[in-house]
Amino acid sequence: MTEATERFLTEAIALARANADHGGRPFGAVVVRDGAVIATGVNDILATGDPTAHAELGALRAASRVLGSPDLGGCAVFASGHPCPMCLAAMRLSGIGAVTYAYSNEDGAPYGLSTAAIYADLAKPFAEQAMAIRHVPQGEPELYADWARKQQAKAG
């Protein structure tokens, strides 16, 4: 492990520990670009009642504000725990190039802090997943075509 990796993981774990000490869940994350931390986040689910208030998502939101863009290409995330599928999807959508985490789902499982069951369910075909997922076609996707025309008009 490089010195930088150790430093960023240590910072993510310190954020997680401080959050837990203040009544939050033990998760922290940092977003790094060009060797510098540009944003951090902690798990705020208990404070906000928002089930999406994960440390990684908070750090991504903060990084986007710092950079003035939803494109986080060139950035990496360092997290205290194994990112859940929602957080990994958000990282991919934002262009994050790498994620490194300290504690695995197996490490968190005895404490109710694992998302391994969600990963397993998402690996199944839609029809076999625990959540009902249906596609109900609505004809031509005019919603998307209208949006694309407006984007072209703004650009041109």
XYZ file of C-alpha atoms in Angstrom:
156
model
C 0.000 0.000 0.000
C 1.316 3.442 -0.865
C 1.794 6.175 1.698
C -0.929 8.245 0.016
C -3.415 5.354 0.103
C -2.679 4.820 3.790
C -3.131 8.542 4.497
C -6.473 8.806 2.667
C -7.867 5.616 4.200
C -6.770 6.826 7.642
C -8.649 10.078 7.027
C -11.791 8.215 5.926
C -11.628 6.011 9.035
C -11.099 9.074 11.269
C -14.190 10.698 9.735
C -16.151 7.485 10.345
C -14.976 7.244 13.952
C -15.801 10.896 14.686
C -19.231 10.453 13.097
C -19.911 7.379 15.245
C -18.703 9.264 18.334
C -21.366 11.894 17.569
C -24.171 9.367 17.168
C -23.867 8.672 13.448
C -23.082 5.502 11.583
C -19.369 4.569 11.279
C -18.727 5.532 7.672
C -16.537 8.249 6.158
C -15.261 9.016 2.678
C -12.838 11.367 0.964
C -12.627 12.401 -2.681
C -9.087 12.951 -3.923
C -7.822 14.627 -7.074
C -4.170 15.104 -7.983
C -3.065 13.860 -4.568
C -5.204 16.298 -2.564
C -8.469 15.829 -0.692
C -11.099 18.015 -2.330
C -14.146 16.832 -0.364
C -15.244 14.605 2.483
C -18.469 13.051 3.686
C -19.884 11.049 6.557
C -22.954 8.876 6.860
C -25.808 11.208 7.870
C -28.693 8.721 7.688
C -29.489 8.929 11.400
C -29.170 12.732 11.552
C -31.271 13.408 8.453
C -33.591 10.413 8.135
C -32.454 10.254 4.507
C -31.612 6.660 3.507
C -29.352 7.978 0.726
C -27.196 10.111 3.054
C -24.208 7.790 2.738
C -20.670 9.053 3.288
C -19.652 8.454 -0.307
C -22.655 10.306 -1.726
C -22.050 13.237 0.614
C -18.431 13.367 -0.504
C -19.423 13.182 -4.195
C -21.954 15.996 -3.762
C -19.377 18.150 -1.989
C -16.743 17.409 -4.651
C -19.164 18.393 -7.414
C -19.797 21.707 -5.649
C -16.050 22.335 -5.216
C -15.326 21.519 -8.859
C -18.482 23.178 -10.194
C -19.310 20.103 -12.229
C -21.017 16.709 -11.980
C -18.031 15.241 -13.848
C -15.600 13.877 -11.266
C -13.264 12.320 -13.802
C -9.722 12.245 -12.493
C -10.929 11.794 -8.916
C -10.701 8.787 -6.617
C -12.744 7.866 -3.548
C -11.312 6.453 -0.330
C -13.963 5.018 1.985
C -13.911 3.522 5.442
C -16.264 0.713 4.434
C -17.254 -1.314 1.389
C -19.370 1.053 -0.733
C -22.937 -0.112 -1.270
C -24.318 -0.612 -4.795
C -25.989 2.832 -4.751
C -22.710 4.544 -3.921
C -20.720 2.557 -6.481
C -23.291 3.393 -9.154
C -23.082 7.092 -8.256
C -19.294 6.935 -8.452
C -19.485 5.391 -11.917
C -22.083 7.914 -13.092
C -19.900 10.783 -11.884
C -16.749 9.491 -13.585
C -14.785 8.457 -10.493
C -11.832 6.416 -11.739
C -10.983 4.407 -8.630
C -12.332 3.514 -5.207
C -10.380 2.096 -2.283
C -11.999 0.981 0.963
C -10.713 -0.174 4.334
C -13.321 -2.555 5.752
C -15.186 -5.214 3.767
C -18.796 -6.329 3.889
C -17.548 -9.393 5.755
C -15.962 -7.124 8.376
C -19.231 -5.245 8.852
C -21.620 -8.207 8.755
C -21.447 -9.108 12.486
C -22.516 -5.532 13.265
C -25.355 -5.243 10.753
C -23.205 -3.066 8.479
C -22.989 -5.208 5.346
C -24.652 -4.671 1.983
C -23.666 -8.114 0.658
C -27.316 -9.237 0.525
C -28.194 -6.256 -1.674
C -25.319 -7.051 -4.030
C -26.541 -10.662 -4.238
C -30.128 -9.612 -4.949
C -29.072 -7.128 -7.640
C -27.115 -9.869 -9.415
C -30.375 -11.722 -10.093
C -32.605 -11.083 -13.127
C -35.253 -8.412 -12.435
C -38.022 -11.018 -12.186
C -36.191 -12.792 -9.353
C -35.250 -9.758 -7.253
C -36.927 -8.931 -3.935
C -38.210 -5.574 -5.241
C -40.801 -5.626 -8.025
C -39.353 -3.976 -11.142
C -41.602 -3.402 -14.155
C -41.150 -1.700 -17.494
C -44.396 -0.242 -18.853
C -43.667 1.231 -22.317
C -45.355 4.542 -23.123
C -44.861 4.713 -26.884
C -42.179 6.889 -28.415
C -39.798 8.437 -25.859
C -40.862 12.028 -26.599
C -39.676 13.080 -23.147
C -36.105 12.231 -24.155
C -36.404 13.607 -27.692
C -37.746 16.926 -26.355
C -34.903 17.146 -23.863
C -32.298 16.431 -26.564
C -33.743 19.180 -28.798
C -33.579 21.699 -25.933
C -29.966 20.727 -25.198
C -29.023 21.186 -28.855
C -30.749 24.569 -28.938
C -28.795 25.705 -25.857
C -25.508 24.562 -27.404
C -26.154 26.080 -30.819
